[in-house]
Amino acid sequence: QCAPRSHLLSALLLLRCVIVGNKMATSASATLSKAVKQQYMELSQGDKVQAMYIWIDGTGEGLRCKTRTLDFEPKSIEDLPEWNFDGSSTYQCEGSNSDMYLIPAAMFRDPFRKDPNKLVLCEVLKYNRKPAETNLRLTCSKVMTMVEDQHPWFGMEQEYTILGTDGHPFGWPSNGFPGPQGPYYCGVGADKAYGRDIVEAHYRACLYAGVDICGTNAEVMPAQWEFQVGPCEGINMGDHLWVARFILHRVCEDFGVVASFDPKPITGNWNGAGCHTNFSTKEMREEGGLKAIEDSIEKLGKRHSYHIRSYDPKGGLDNARRLTGHHETSNINEFSAGVANRGASIRIPRNVGQEKKGYFEDRRPSANCDPYSVTEALIRTCLLNEEGDEPTDY
Ligand SMILES: *[C@@H]1O[C@H](CO)[C@@H](O)[C@H](O)[C@H]1NC(C)=O
């Protein structure tokens, strides 16, 4: 704590606070010379390929990764070998048997090591080859296969907040708050856009990787940003969003900052972070599709609590901090729908209301949702006509 005595002393102490503050806000590895590293990254790798296997850990939010050398370039997911890891170190062990299997599920180009290296998103199976608790991809892909003839499309808007390693929002004064919300959304300028380097690096890295990223913008709270992924059909939505998140964490690591998907990182008069999800089927996208959209919304209205349970990793507890009915959110306890209404659970975009076809937007998912869980819930309720609080076992 700084306790100034004279003007000079106070200025010196303030300077020291700023320097110490900055030191604490970034990570040690980010300060290593990236130019020296680059020298090694330019070395030839012969005919070997590095494959970085990525998986969701036992928290349902954290990502883990490790790399192996392949002596061929994999052309499709079938070419990739299964692998394993120690689940007792990832909150994933069960009983005395902590061996877990990594089953390659989706492959992307590696924007960090570049071609021919790969990022490999994996499903996790337990020692008995049953899905790990946080492997929500398996049931999602099952449900997606059941409705594939309806060509379900999704688009997800991932909001996130950039933090220092001390957990304080990036660029915020260390002992206070920036000016109130207003100038930051889609803002430009050093006093409005906090951390654009990260956004630019992430966007390009996603394009290189083959992630269907379709846009980005600065959000309402300073240091908060959004990227959009889609349209993606079926299981691809979850795969692409998880890999986009992995790339964001990895880019932030290079810059010495942290990406947070907490749905309400700062309490008070600051916007939370969601993961608005656009959804449509072939029928909804065709002439007169508004009828199918309205039918789906009616079904969703009868199953609000099931969806709230599926829309954050703590079964609604995380979202309870965000869905207050203020700051462009709906109230967590009430279902609502409306054309161009940002305070509703479900929003029908204005142009969709006019053209009478298109898609709708579910604004309830939390920024830290599992996209497999969100897209699966939408399919179960809207297309498989499930009712009640529990999902059906197929
Ligand atoms: C979702 O729909 C909104 C309009 O309602 C649009 O602005 C946004 O780009 C769409 N996002 C995705 C990821 O499809």
XYZ file of N, CA and C in Angstrom, residues 291-381:
273
model
N -42.591 -20.332 -39.327
C -43.507 -21.241 -38.613
C -42.705 -22.260 -37.791
N -41.689 -22.861 -38.410
C -40.853 -23.844 -37.703
C -40.076 -23.174 -36.568
N -39.666 -21.921 -36.779
C -38.957 -21.183 -35.724
C -39.890 -20.984 -34.529
N -41.120 -20.568 -34.812
C -42.082 -20.327 -33.727
C -42.426 -21.628 -32.987
N -42.527 -22.729 -33.736
C -42.791 -24.030 -33.091
C -41.666 -24.372 -32.109
N -40.435 -24.150 -32.556
C -39.290 -24.461 -31.693
C -39.302 -23.605 -30.435
N -39.613 -22.324 -30.606
C -39.606 -21.423 -29.452
C -40.672 -21.841 -28.439
N -41.813 -22.310 -28.966
C -42.866 -22.769 -28.054
C -42.379 -23.961 -27.224
N -41.672 -24.886 -27.886
C -41.139 -26.054 -27.156
C -40.092 -25.613 -26.135
N -39.259 -24.658 -26.512
C -38.221 -24.182 -25.592
C -38.837 -23.539 -24.352
N -39.972 -22.851 -24.560
C -40.645 -22.182 -23.452
C -41.109 -23.152 -22.385
N -41.337 -24.417 -22.780
C -41.819 -25.417 -21.816
C -40.673 -26.171 -21.154
N -39.452 -25.841 -21.530
C -38.323 -26.628 -21.006
C -37.180 -25.723 -20.549
N -37.537 -24.585 -19.973
C -36.540 -23.574 -19.613
C -35.506 -24.105 -18.618
N -35.949 -24.801 -17.579
C -34.990 -25.173 -16.528
C -33.988 -26.216 -17.029
N -34.436 -27.129 -17.893
C -33.490 -28.094 -18.489
C -32.398 -27.349 -19.273
N -32.815 -26.333 -20.011
C -31.828 -25.585 -20.796
C -30.881 -24.787 -19.907
N -31.422 -24.163 -18.881
C -30.548 -23.415 -17.965
C -29.513 -24.362 -17.339
N -29.944 -25.577 -17.007
C -28.998 -26.544 -16.444
C -27.899 -26.933 -17.440
N -28.240 -26.886 -18.740
C -27.285 -27.309 -19.775
C -26.389 -26.177 -20.258
N -26.640 -24.952 -19.788
C -25.999 -23.791 -20.418
C -24.814 -23.212 -19.649
N -24.430 -23.845 -18.540
C -23.131 -23.513 -17.940
C -22.624 -24.754 -17.213
N -21.318 -24.837 -16.905
C -20.775 -26.078 -16.347
C -21.199 -26.348 -14.912
N -21.871 -25.387 -14.260
C -22.310 -25.622 -12.884
C -23.827 -25.706 -12.793
N -24.443 -26.115 -13.885
C -25.872 -26.392 -13.861
C -26.749 -25.185 -13.606
N -26.263 -23.985 -13.935
C -27.061 -22.777 -13.786
C -26.498 -21.805 -12.764
N -25.618 -22.295 -11.894
C -25.084 -21.418 -10.834
C -24.229 -20.277 -11.402
N -23.435 -20.586 -12.432
C -22.609 -19.532 -13.033
C -23.489 -18.481 -13.704
N -24.482 -18.982 -14.441
C -25.359 -18.075 -15.176
C -26.225 -17.220 -14.251
N -26.445 -17.706 -13.033
C -27.269 -16.942 -12.084
C -26.622 -15.593 -11.779
N -25.297 -15.533 -11.866
C -24.599 -14.259 -11.635
C -24.759 -13.318 -12.817
N -25.043 -13.889 -13.997
C -25.088 -13.075 -15.220
C -26.516 -12.733 -15.670
N -27.421 -13.727 -15.632
C -28.778 -13.525 -16.152
C -29.653 -12.868 -15.086
N -29.469 -11.559 -14.942
C -30.146 -10.831 -13.874
C -31.368 -10.075 -14.377
N -31.492 -9.997 -15.708
C -32.547 -9.142 -16.260
C -32.027 -7.742 -16.553
N -30.768 -7.475 -16.187
C -30.128 -6.189 -16.520
C -28.967 -6.445 -17.470
N -28.359 -5.362 -17.965
C -27.188 -5.472 -18.849
C -27.457 -6.375 -20.047
N -28.554 -6.140 -20.732
C -28.912 -6.875 -21.953
C -29.060 -8.373 -21.723
N -29.549 -8.759 -20.556
C -29.824 -10.174 -20.313
C -31.275 -10.350 -19.884
N -31.728 -11.607 -19.967
C -33.045 -11.951 -19.439
C -32.860 -12.410 -17.994
N -33.964 -12.569 -17.277
C -33.905 -13.099 -15.914
C -33.830 -14.626 -15.978
N -32.938 -15.206 -15.173
C -32.693 -16.658 -15.255
C -33.944 -17.488 -14.953
N -34.861 -16.917 -14.186
C -36.048 -17.680 -13.782
C -37.216 -17.585 -14.751
N -37.086 -16.751 -15.756
C -38.219 -16.556 -16.657
C -37.822 -16.801 -18.096
N -38.720 -17.439 -18.844
C -38.483 -17.615 -20.269
C -39.202 -16.499 -21.019
N -38.542 -15.928 -22.004
C -39.194 -14.911 -22.833
C -38.629 -14.975 -24.239
N -39.399 -14.501 -25.205
C -38.942 -14.492 -26.596
C -39.506 -13.264 -27.278
N -38.759 -12.713 -28.226
C -39.276 -11.546 -28.922
C -38.432 -11.167 -30.117
N -39.056 -10.440 -31.054
C -38.329 -9.954 -32.219
C -37.422 -8.803 -31.775
N -36.149 -8.909 -32.107
C -35.154 -7.858 -31.854
C -35.070 -7.441 -30.381
N -35.426 -8.362 -29.471
C -35.407 -8.028 -28.047
C -34.174 -8.628 -27.358
N -33.231 -7.773 -26.994
C -31.988 -8.248 -26.376
C -32.161 -8.581 -24.897
N -33.309 -8.267 -24.345
C -33.575 -8.629 -22.952
C -34.381 -9.908 -22.854
N -34.512 -10.641 -23.969
C -35.298 -11.876 -23.972
C -34.382 -13.090 -23.963
N -34.933 -14.244 -23.524
C -34.153 -15.488 -23.575
C -33.840 -15.832 -25.031
N -34.883 -15.720 -25.870
C -34.745 -16.032 -27.296
C -35.053 -14.782 -28.106
N -34.174 -14.454 -29.022
C -34.394 -13.280 -29.872
C -34.560 -13.740 -31.316
N -35.626 -13.266 -31.945
C -35.765 -13.449 -33.389
C -35.206 -12.186 -34.034
N -34.139 -12.286 -34.836
C -33.588 -11.076 -35.457
C -34.652 -10.378 -36.318
N -34.588 -9.055 -36.365
C -35.604 -8.279 -37.075
C -35.768 -8.736 -38.529
N -34.638 -8.956 -39.217
C -34.749 -9.334 -40.629
C -35.405 -10.705 -40.808
N -35.271 -11.566 -39.807
C -35.912 -12.885 -39.865
C -37.429 -12.720 -39.715
N -37.849 -11.820 -38.832
C -39.266 -11.522 -38.682
C -39.850 -10.983 -39.983
N -39.070 -10.157 -40.680
C -39.544 -9.559 -41.934
C -39.571 -10.565 -43.086
N -38.486 -11.340 -43.214
C -38.401 -12.290 -44.345
C -39.158 -13.581 -44.082
N -39.585 -13.752 -42.833
C -40.341 -14.937 -42.413
C -39.573 -16.235 -42.637
N -38.276 -16.182 -42.511
C -37.436 -17.381 -42.548
C -36.067 -17.020 -41.984
N -35.303 -18.050 -41.616
C -33.955 -17.785 -41.114
C -33.614 -18.608 -39.894
N -33.414 -17.934 -38.766
C -32.913 -18.612 -37.582
C -33.337 -17.826 -36.352
N -33.087 -18.395 -35.160
C -33.295 -17.616 -33.934
C -32.042 -17.681 -33.082
N -32.011 -16.814 -32.068
C -30.833 -16.709 -31.220
C -31.216 -17.020 -29.772
N -30.545 -18.015 -29.196
C -30.734 -18.326 -27.777
C -29.666 -17.552 -27.008
N -30.103 -16.587 -26.198
C -29.166 -15.680 -25.527
C -28.783 -16.155 -24.129
N -29.252 -17.346 -23.746
C -29.024 -17.807 -22.382
C -27.654 -18.438 -22.114
N -27.034 -19.147 -23.083
C -25.775 -19.828 -22.735
C -24.715 -18.884 -22.149
N -24.043 -19.377 -21.138
C -22.988 -18.633 -20.462
C -21.704 -18.696 -21.294
N -20.812 -17.720 -21.095
C -19.549 -17.697 -21.853
C -18.746 -18.974 -21.620
N -18.877 -19.584 -20.433
C -18.099 -20.793 -20.152
C -18.892 -22.071 -20.399
N -19.966 -21.986 -21.182
C -20.774 -23.171 -21.498
C -19.943 -24.182 -22.272
N -20.404 -25.435 -22.245
C -19.844 -26.418 -23.158
C -20.736 -26.421 -24.406
N -20.185 -26.032 -25.570
C -21.022 -25.947 -26.770
C -21.655 -27.288 -27.165
N -21.023 -28.407 -26.766
C -21.661 -29.704 -27.048
C -22.964 -29.810 -26.270
N -22.951 -29.343 -25.024
C -24.129 -29.423 -24.178
C -25.243 -28.495 -24.680
N -24.854 -27.285 -25.113
C -25.835 -26.306 -25.592
C -26.501 -26.786 -26.888
N -25.690 -27.227 -27.846
C -26.265 -27.625 -29.140
C -27.084 -28.912 -28.981
N -26.625 -29.798 -28.111
C -27.383 -31.036 -27.864
C -28.749 -30.723 -27.269
N -28.790 -29.801 -26.304
C -30.071 -29.458 -25.661
C -31.044 -28.874 -26.688
N -30.548 -28.009 -27.580
C -31.421 -27.416 -28.602
C -32.012 -28.493 -29.513
N -31.177 -29.452 -29.904
C -31.659 -30.524 -30.774
C -32.703 -31.382 -30.048
N -32.404 -31.732 -28.815
C -33.321 -32.600 -28.065
C -34.709 -31.964 -27.930
N -34.743 -30.682 -27.589
C -36.034 -30.028 -27.355
C -36.728 -29.667 -28.672
